[in-house]
Amino acid sequence: MDGDVAVGVKRGSDELNMYGSSPNSMTANGSDSKKQRLDESPPSRVLHIRKLPNEVSETEVIALGLPFGKVTNILMLKGKNQAFLELGTEEAAITMVNYYTAVTPQVRNTPVFIQYSNHKELKTDSALNQRAQAVLQAVSAVQDGSSPSSDPGVLDLAPPPSPVLRIIIDNMFYPVTLDVLQQIFSKFGTVMKIITFTKNNQFQALLQFSDPVNAQQAKLSLDGQNIYNSCCTLRIDFSKLVNLNVKYNNDKSRDYTRPDLPTGDGESASKDHSLLGTPSGALASYSSGGGYSSSLSLSQGGGAISPLSAAAAAAAAAGRVALSGSGVSGVLLASNLNEEMVTPQSLFTLFGVYGDVQRVKILYNKKDSALIQLSDGNQAQLAMSHLNGQKVFGKVMRVTLSKHQTVALPREGLDDQLLTKDFSGSPLHRFKKPGSKNFQNIFPPSATLHLSNIRDGVGEDDLRLLFSNSGGTVKAFKFFQDRKMSLIQMSSVEEAIQALMDLHNYDMGGNHHLKVSFSKSTI
């Protein structure tokens, strides 16, 4: 069987000599002694891939190597369901083999076998390997950011879809962590790398699969789906990038093929593999056919990947802040407040933009600090991420998670300074109603405010005057067509925050209470 590995593929004498003599060209079901020789091949930048599915394309084989570095050559042995792949460096090949030792490589959901070849480079007859070379050239051109060669034989082959997806999350009412993304997307294939960032006030991520086909399946299945009920909508496109360069393993970025990367704060990466999601941890669930847990399965009816509590539990399982009852409370500590100005009501209104505030307590012995209890840990996390560092009443407010599980109410008659207030029965909670439009309109503090429920007959001058009286300067104003809603722009984010605290739920008469929230638009 050694000599006929290349049956069905014509090659020059140089190639026949090269592969006919290679112990690596033996099939997987050779004798034990043959297998032993296979395993003992020294590292090489040329890898031998066996047991490939019948109709596999060059693109799918190249995709196995792309996450690890530049692929410089490929030879398909289609008659024997095998291929040779040459990487740019031996280091890249070693990383690839080590990774796929822990995580079974799959092509079209079929396990394949990867090992070092005895040969240090591939010598291919370009005339007989033309299609593979054309695909490789197109992929390399995209990787290098240049355009493919003008050779007519190459231009006919468009570059394959990238293994990298660009993910935008709309209506992000609950925090979405890198680990939750990994859990969701690994249902469709091996997730190699993730980078998260914020752009234009939106949470975005780049996520790289081992195979463009998996990226395509994930895009088709998940684009437009909600991670949580009525919010956190996935918008997915292919990225122009073909390979991500991850420098650190931390909350913002992760390279699952390199668990040894530093965290970026001077320390090496955590050894807790379940948090890192290395092959021995999170990815193992995929390689063993796991995918994401039942709590993250796509629900057919509501278009959400999971119910709120289940997805929050998934975030908890991923080792991040999660819902109350999972060990992390919904209580925040706000400090460096302006004690002359701040009240439980003003904090209720401000933090209520991001969650349903249940109780507020200004600390008796430290009146520049307050405890704010929200409905759950996800709301607390969201409020903290948006409000920490914002200027409120002239001072930069600090917001952190509190160690308290709840805010205790004082015994009757003991709170003569009215420092504690229970808002649990308030009609002003924005998020009590499942599927409320308020879930879709949560934005960071901004100088532009969105006003709604404006009473008939109230004009631009009335609203400009009202907002000027809150201590700010109105820079611009715009009514929506029905004049029941408008945008109003203050001269700073601090002024807008103060106006929202003062005027949200302002009684305009005739049972019309003004609704104020931060806008993503500008005028």
mmCIF file with all atom_site columns, N, CA and C in Angstrom, residues 16 27 49-50 62 66 108 127 169 207 212 219 221 239 249 255 292 297 347 402 448 482 486 492 514 521:
data_model
loop_
_atom_site.group_PDB
_atom_site.id
_atom_site.type_symbol
_atom_site.label_atom_id
_atom_site.label_alt_id
_atom_site.label_comp_id
_atom_site.label_asym_id
_atom_site.label_entity_id
_atom_site.label_seq_id
_atom_site.pdbx_PDB_ins_code
_atom_site.Cartn_x
_atom_site.Cartn_y
_atom_site.Cartn_z
_atom_site.occupancy
_atom_site.B_iso_or_equiv
_atom_site.pdbx_formal_charge
_atom_site.auth_seq_id
_atom_site.auth_comp_id
_atom_site.auth_asym_id
_atom_site.auth_atom_id
_atom_site.pdbx_PDB_model_num
ATOM 1  N N  . LEU A 1 16  ? 6.724   11.442 -7.224  1.00 0.00 ? 16  LEU A N  1
ATOM 2  C CA . LEU A 1 16  ? 6.540   10.017 -6.974  1.00 0.00 ? 16  LEU A CA 1
ATOM 3  C C  . LEU A 1 16  ? 7.630   9.499  -6.051  1.00 0.00 ? 16  LEU A C  1
ATOM 4  N N  . THR A 1 27  ? -1.412  4.288  5.202   1.00 0.00 ? 27  THR A N  1
ATOM 5  C CA . THR A 1 27  ? -2.768  4.548  5.670   1.00 0.00 ? 27  THR A CA 1
ATOM 6  C C  . THR A 1 27  ? -2.844  4.379  7.177   1.00 0.00 ? 27  THR A C  1
ATOM 7  N N  . ILE A 1 49  ? -2.210  14.999 6.139   1.00 0.00 ? 49  ILE A N  1
ATOM 8  C CA . ILE A 1 49  ? -3.594  14.939 6.625   1.00 0.00 ? 49  ILE A CA 1
ATOM 9  C C  . ILE A 1 49  ? -4.273  13.739 5.978   1.00 0.00 ? 49  ILE A C  1
ATOM 10 N N  . ARG A 1 50  ? -4.866  12.872 6.786   1.00 0.00 ? 50  ARG A N  1
ATOM 11 C CA . ARG A 1 50  ? -5.478  11.638 6.280   1.00 0.00 ? 50  ARG A CA 1
ATOM 12 C C  . ARG A 1 50  ? -6.952  11.559 6.641   1.00 0.00 ? 50  ARG A C  1
ATOM 13 N N  . ILE A 1 62  ? -6.984  23.983 3.461   1.00 0.00 ? 62  ILE A N  1
ATOM 14 C CA . ILE A 1 62  ? -6.181  25.171 3.800   1.00 0.00 ? 62  ILE A CA 1
ATOM 15 C C  . ILE A 1 62  ? -6.697  25.802 5.093   1.00 0.00 ? 62  ILE A C  1
ATOM 16 N N  . LEU A 1 66  ? -4.942  27.753 8.479   1.00 0.00 ? 66  LEU A N  1
ATOM 17 C CA . LEU A 1 66  ? -4.942  29.224 8.505   1.00 0.00 ? 66  LEU A CA 1
ATOM 18 C C  . LEU A 1 66  ? -4.857  29.846 9.898   1.00 0.00 ? 66  LEU A C  1
ATOM 19 N N  . ARG A 1 108 ? -16.067 18.878 7.447   1.00 0.00 ? 108 ARG A N  1
ATOM 20 C CA . ARG A 1 108 ? -17.436 18.430 7.130   1.00 0.00 ? 108 ARG A CA 1
ATOM 21 C C  . ARG A 1 108 ? -17.932 17.416 8.170   1.00 0.00 ? 108 ARG A C  1
ATOM 22 N N  . ALA A 1 127 ? 1.889   22.798 -12.797 1.00 0.00 ? 127 ALA A N  1
ATOM 23 C CA . ALA A 1 127 ? 0.977   22.531 -13.908 1.00 0.00 ? 127 ALA A CA 1
ATOM 24 C C  . ALA A 1 127 ? -0.037  21.457 -13.542 1.00 0.00 ? 127 ALA A C  1
ATOM 25 N N  . ILE A 1 169 ? -23.563 43.313 18.331  1.00 0.00 ? 169 ILE A N  1
ATOM 26 C CA . ILE A 1 169 ? -24.697 42.979 19.198  1.00 0.00 ? 169 ILE A CA 1
ATOM 27 C C  . ILE A 1 169 ? -25.547 44.224 19.412  1.00 0.00 ? 169 ILE A C  1
ATOM 28 N N  . LEU A 1 207 ? -14.563 36.761 15.516  1.00 0.00 ? 207 LEU A N  1
ATOM 29 C CA . LEU A 1 207 ? -14.485 35.379 15.987  1.00 0.00 ? 207 LEU A CA 1
ATOM 30 C C  . LEU A 1 207 ? -13.997 34.505 14.836  1.00 0.00 ? 207 LEU A C  1
ATOM 31 N N  . PRO A 1 212 ? -13.775 27.974 7.230   1.00 0.00 ? 212 PRO A N  1
ATOM 32 C CA . PRO A 1 212 ? -14.767 28.935 6.713   1.00 0.00 ? 212 PRO A CA 1
ATOM 33 C C  . PRO A 1 212 ? -16.168 28.333 6.589   1.00 0.00 ? 212 PRO A C  1
ATOM 34 N N  . LYS A 1 219 ? -23.101 31.786 10.638  1.00 0.00 ? 219 LYS A N  1
ATOM 35 C CA . LYS A 1 219 ? -23.736 33.019 10.145  1.00 0.00 ? 219 LYS A CA 1
ATOM 36 C C  . LYS A 1 219 ? -25.174 32.747 9.708   1.00 0.00 ? 219 LYS A C  1
ATOM 37 N N  . SER A 1 221 ? -27.175 30.378 10.654  1.00 0.00 ? 221 SER A N  1
ATOM 38 C CA . SER A 1 221 ? -28.051 29.972 11.761  1.00 0.00 ? 221 SER A CA 1
ATOM 39 C C  . SER A 1 221 ? -28.309 31.083 12.768  1.00 0.00 ? 221 SER A C  1
ATOM 40 N N  . SER A 1 239 ? -15.802 38.774 8.023   1.00 0.00 ? 239 SER A N  1
ATOM 41 C CA . SER A 1 239 ? -14.779 39.808 8.150   1.00 0.00 ? 239 SER A CA 1
ATOM 42 C C  . SER A 1 239 ? -13.888 39.778 6.918   1.00 0.00 ? 239 SER A C  1
ATOM 43 N N  . ASN A 1 249 ? -4.540  36.726 26.391  1.00 0.00 ? 249 ASN A N  1
ATOM 44 C CA . ASN A 1 249 ? -5.718  35.950 26.790  1.00 0.00 ? 249 ASN A CA 1
ATOM 45 C C  . ASN A 1 249 ? -6.322  36.606 28.030  1.00 0.00 ? 249 ASN A C  1
ATOM 46 N N  . ASP A 1 255 ? -7.005  33.544 22.511  1.00 0.00 ? 255 ASP A N  1
ATOM 47 C CA . ASP A 1 255 ? -6.521  32.623 21.473  1.00 0.00 ? 255 ASP A CA 1
ATOM 48 C C  . ASP A 1 255 ? -6.538  31.232 22.084  1.00 0.00 ? 255 ASP A C  1
ATOM 49 N N  . TYR A 1 292 ? -23.174 23.755 22.750  1.00 0.00 ? 292 TYR A N  1
ATOM 50 C CA . TYR A 1 292 ? -23.539 24.474 23.947  1.00 0.00 ? 292 TYR A CA 1
ATOM 51 C C  . TYR A 1 292 ? -24.626 23.755 24.736  1.00 0.00 ? 292 TYR A C  1
ATOM 52 N N  . SER A 1 297 ? -29.620 26.431 24.029  1.00 0.00 ? 297 SER A N  1
ATOM 53 C CA . SER A 1 297 ? -30.096 25.915 22.745  1.00 0.00 ? 297 SER A CA 1
ATOM 54 C C  . SER A 1 297 ? -31.052 26.919 22.113  1.00 0.00 ? 297 SER A C  1
ATOM 55 N N  . LEU A 1 347 ? -30.769 58.807 42.272  1.00 0.00 ? 347 LEU A N  1
ATOM 56 C CA . LEU A 1 347 ? -30.033 57.575 41.945  1.00 0.00 ? 347 LEU A CA 1
ATOM 57 C C  . LEU A 1 347 ? -30.975 56.523 41.350  1.00 0.00 ? 347 LEU A C  1
ATOM 58 N N  . SER A 1 402 ? -21.063 45.508 44.946  1.00 0.00 ? 402 SER A N  1
ATOM 59 C CA . SER A 1 402 ? -21.017 45.458 46.411  1.00 0.00 ? 402 SER A CA 1
ATOM 60 C C  . SER A 1 402 ? -20.962 44.015 46.884  1.00 0.00 ? 402 SER A C  1
ATOM 61 N N  . THR A 1 448 ? -27.115 63.747 23.976  1.00 0.00 ? 448 THR A N  1
ATOM 62 C CA . THR A 1 448 ? -28.431 63.813 23.325  1.00 0.00 ? 448 THR A CA 1
ATOM 63 C C  . THR A 1 448 ? -29.417 62.916 24.069  1.00 0.00 ? 448 THR A C  1
ATOM 64 N N  . ASP A 1 482 ? -44.550 62.724 14.605  1.00 0.00 ? 482 ASP A N  1
ATOM 65 C CA . ASP A 1 482 ? -45.839 62.769 15.311  1.00 0.00 ? 482 ASP A CA 1
ATOM 66 C C  . ASP A 1 482 ? -45.851 63.767 16.473  1.00 0.00 ? 482 ASP A C  1
ATOM 67 N N  . SER A 1 486 ? -39.164 63.459 20.710  1.00 0.00 ? 486 SER A N  1
ATOM 68 C CA . SER A 1 486 ? -38.174 64.403 20.179  1.00 0.00 ? 486 SER A CA 1
ATOM 69 C C  . SER A 1 486 ? -36.786 64.035 20.678  1.00 0.00 ? 486 SER A C  1
ATOM 70 N N  . SER A 1 492 ? -23.261 68.982 27.266  1.00 0.00 ? 492 SER A N  1
ATOM 71 C CA . SER A 1 492 ? -22.313 67.968 27.743  1.00 0.00 ? 492 SER A CA 1
ATOM 72 C C  . SER A 1 492 ? -23.090 66.749 28.239  1.00 0.00 ? 492 SER A C  1
ATOM 73 N N  . LEU A 1 514 ? -43.470 62.895 31.211  1.00 0.00 ? 514 LEU A N  1
ATOM 74 C CA . LEU A 1 514 ? -42.399 62.887 30.218  1.00 0.00 ? 514 LEU A CA 1
ATOM 75 C C  . LEU A 1 514 ? -41.447 61.711 30.474  1.00 0.00 ? 514 LEU A C  1
ATOM 76 N N  . SER A 1 521 ? -28.464 58.677 18.880  1.00 0.00 ? 521 SER A N  1
ATOM 77 C CA . SER A 1 521 ? -28.426 59.600 17.731  1.00 0.00 ? 521 SER A CA 1
ATOM 78 C C  . SER A 1 521 ? -27.860 60.950 18.150  1.00 0.00 ? 521 SER A C  1
#
